[in-house]
Structure formats: C-alpha cells, structure tokens
C-alpha cells in the first residue's frame, strides 16, 4: 500500500516534471510560474551591446586544458536539446575566473530557421545556433554541488554562422543525430573520440563576461558567462539536421513536437555590467570626435578673423 502510493507519486512527479517546462505550450513566458527564480533580476541570456560593455584588460585570455586531447563522448536527446556528455579531464581557468572549472557537457540551442536560434544576441544580432560548454567549479566537486553556489558554473557560449560548405569537424556529431531522433535520455550514442577543440572556433580569444543564470528552469543565478565573438561555421544542410530531433513536449493530440526554437528570449540586464577583454568602448572615440570637432571649429573661427 505504502509502496504503491509512493510509486504512483513517483510516476506523477516524473511525468509532471517532464511536462513542466519547454518551448511550446509551457514556454519561457510561463517558467516563472513554476520556477520563481526564472523571474529574478540576473537572468540569462541577454543582448550584449558591445558599446555598452566595459573593457577589463585584467581579464586576459582564458586557458583551456585538455581540450586538445581526443576523449570519449556520448550524445543524447534529453527532450529539450542534443547534449554531449564528456567524461574526460577538460578544464578552463584564467580569463578572470577565480579558479579552475571542469567541463561536464555541451549542448545546443537552435531556431526553426536560420534567422534565429541563439540565446545571446550580439548588438541585437541573432545567430542560427549557439553551443554552451558547461563547467562546474572544480573545488565544489560536482555539478550537483555547484548549481546552488554563486559562480558555481562557468559556461562558454559560441555562436554559429552559416557557411557554404559543411563543417567537417561536426560531421560525426551531426550524422549521429539520426540515432537520437526520439526523446530518450537513456539512449546514449557514442561519438568518435574527438578533441573538444574541434567543436569550437580555432583560438577563441575575444569574449564578453557577465554574471547570469541557467537559461532553462530552474534558472539558477550561478553562472559566470563567457560569450565569445569568434563563430563556428556550419552549412544550411547541417543546421537543418538538428531540427529533425523530437521534443519531450506533446501537442493536443499527444503528438511530439520537433525540437525547434529551443532558445530563451533575451532577459533584462537590470543593474548588471558586461565586461570584455578586447574592445575599448566607443565613449573614447566619441570624446575624441567631439573634441576634434570643437577644436576645428575654434581654429576656423580664429582663421576667419
Ligand atoms: Zn544552454
């Protein structure tokens, strides 16, 4: 009796958790009703205006360790995205991070067409897809321990841009998407052992930095965000393959939706600041322009007398 009650409860909780959030009927505008943190004031993603960001030269460059060693990877369809789980020793450090962070997984956000899909925007520009490399603070020991701690996670975001030719570095991953079309978190498909650097731009250097949140419920405000300006190239055909995945969300006839537009809209910045490691704000340029303008006005006034 007790057992069956507990069992029924578990099934109920399990099912309702799956249906509690998504990008269709239980989309981003509804998340805060169930997950109050999603309505807080340090949420992600955001639109990053380069001219409103502050150069912080002390950020320097990020160090990526172990990204050049081929490692075992599995890919799965978790109902909201394609997620690649990593079980190697990849770390990021420096670049303004307080300590080493360990990579656990990376996943993608994409649009129903190539005009949209990224979560972050750069100068209000959207991209067809964005990949997130999720790291936890190594001293906290696990992802589970880190999701409740300020600065517990460090996520790297890279944007995709459409190119005429296929990106060979993504060929294996994209070919395996056909093995994870259905939503099934226990269906783990092996990728060919690959160095993680194959999945990111070569020598990523320029980035924006701000404090934000997970972009999916429960929207924990624990993320040190690093959004790079260097992009990853992908063909239209490769991009379209991501849209063949099926969502955990179902429609009125209990049919599963395709995973598409699995990005959260940009959130208000509120009182936060965005920093960067490469770009001096246009304020200096504007000052010089005004100063030069005034100077030439004075000069021409003097000369005309
Ligand atoms: Zn993400």
mmCIF file with all atom_site columns, N, CA and C in Angstrom, residues 11 137 205 249 297:
data_model
loop_
_atom_site.group_PDB
_atom_site.id
_atom_site.type_symbol
_atom_site.label_atom_id
_atom_site.label_alt_id
_atom_site.label_comp_id
_atom_site.label_asym_id
_atom_site.label_entity_id
_atom_site.label_seq_id
_atom_site.pdbx_PDB_ins_code
_atom_site.Cartn_x
_atom_site.Cartn_y
_atom_site.Cartn_z
_atom_site.occupancy
_atom_site.B_iso_or_equiv
_atom_site.pdbx_formal_charge
_atom_site.auth_seq_id
_atom_site.auth_comp_id
_atom_site.auth_asym_id
_atom_site.auth_atom_id
_atom_site.pdbx_PDB_model_num
ATOM 1  N N  . UNK A 1 11  ? 5.646  8.342  -10.223 1.00 0.00 ? 11  UNK A N  1
ATOM 2  C CA . UNK A 1 11  ? 5.251  8.427  -11.630 1.00 0.00 ? 11  UNK A CA 1
ATOM 3  C C  . UNK A 1 11  ? 4.678  9.812  -11.917 1.00 0.00 ? 11  UNK A C  1
ATOM 4  N N  . UNK A 1 137 ? 32.653 24.525 -10.873 1.00 0.00 ? 137 UNK A N  1
ATOM 5  C CA . UNK A 1 137 ? 33.829 24.921 -10.092 1.00 0.00 ? 137 UNK A CA 1
ATOM 6  C C  . UNK A 1 137 ? 34.462 23.675 -9.502  1.00 0.00 ? 137 UNK A C  1
ATOM 7  N N  . UNK A 1 205 ? 39.427 33.904 -28.624 1.00 0.00 ? 205 UNK A N  1
ATOM 8  C CA . UNK A 1 205 ? 40.178 34.895 -27.842 1.00 0.00 ? 205 UNK A CA 1
ATOM 9  C C  . UNK A 1 205 ? 39.294 35.988 -27.240 1.00 0.00 ? 205 UNK A C  1
ATOM 10 N N  . UNK A 1 249 ? 8.023  17.476 -25.416 1.00 0.00 ? 249 UNK A N  1
ATOM 11 C CA . UNK A 1 249 ? 6.711  18.135 -25.320 1.00 0.00 ? 249 UNK A CA 1
ATOM 12 C C  . UNK A 1 249 ? 5.737  17.569 -26.345 1.00 0.00 ? 249 UNK A C  1
ATOM 13 N N  . UNK A 1 297 ? 36.439 73.864 -35.045 1.00 0.00 ? 297 UNK A N  1
ATOM 14 C CA . UNK A 1 297 ? 35.524 74.995 -35.062 1.00 0.00 ? 297 UNK A CA 1
ATOM 15 C C  . UNK A 1 297 ? 36.246 76.248 -34.554 1.00 0.00 ? 297 UNK A C  1
#
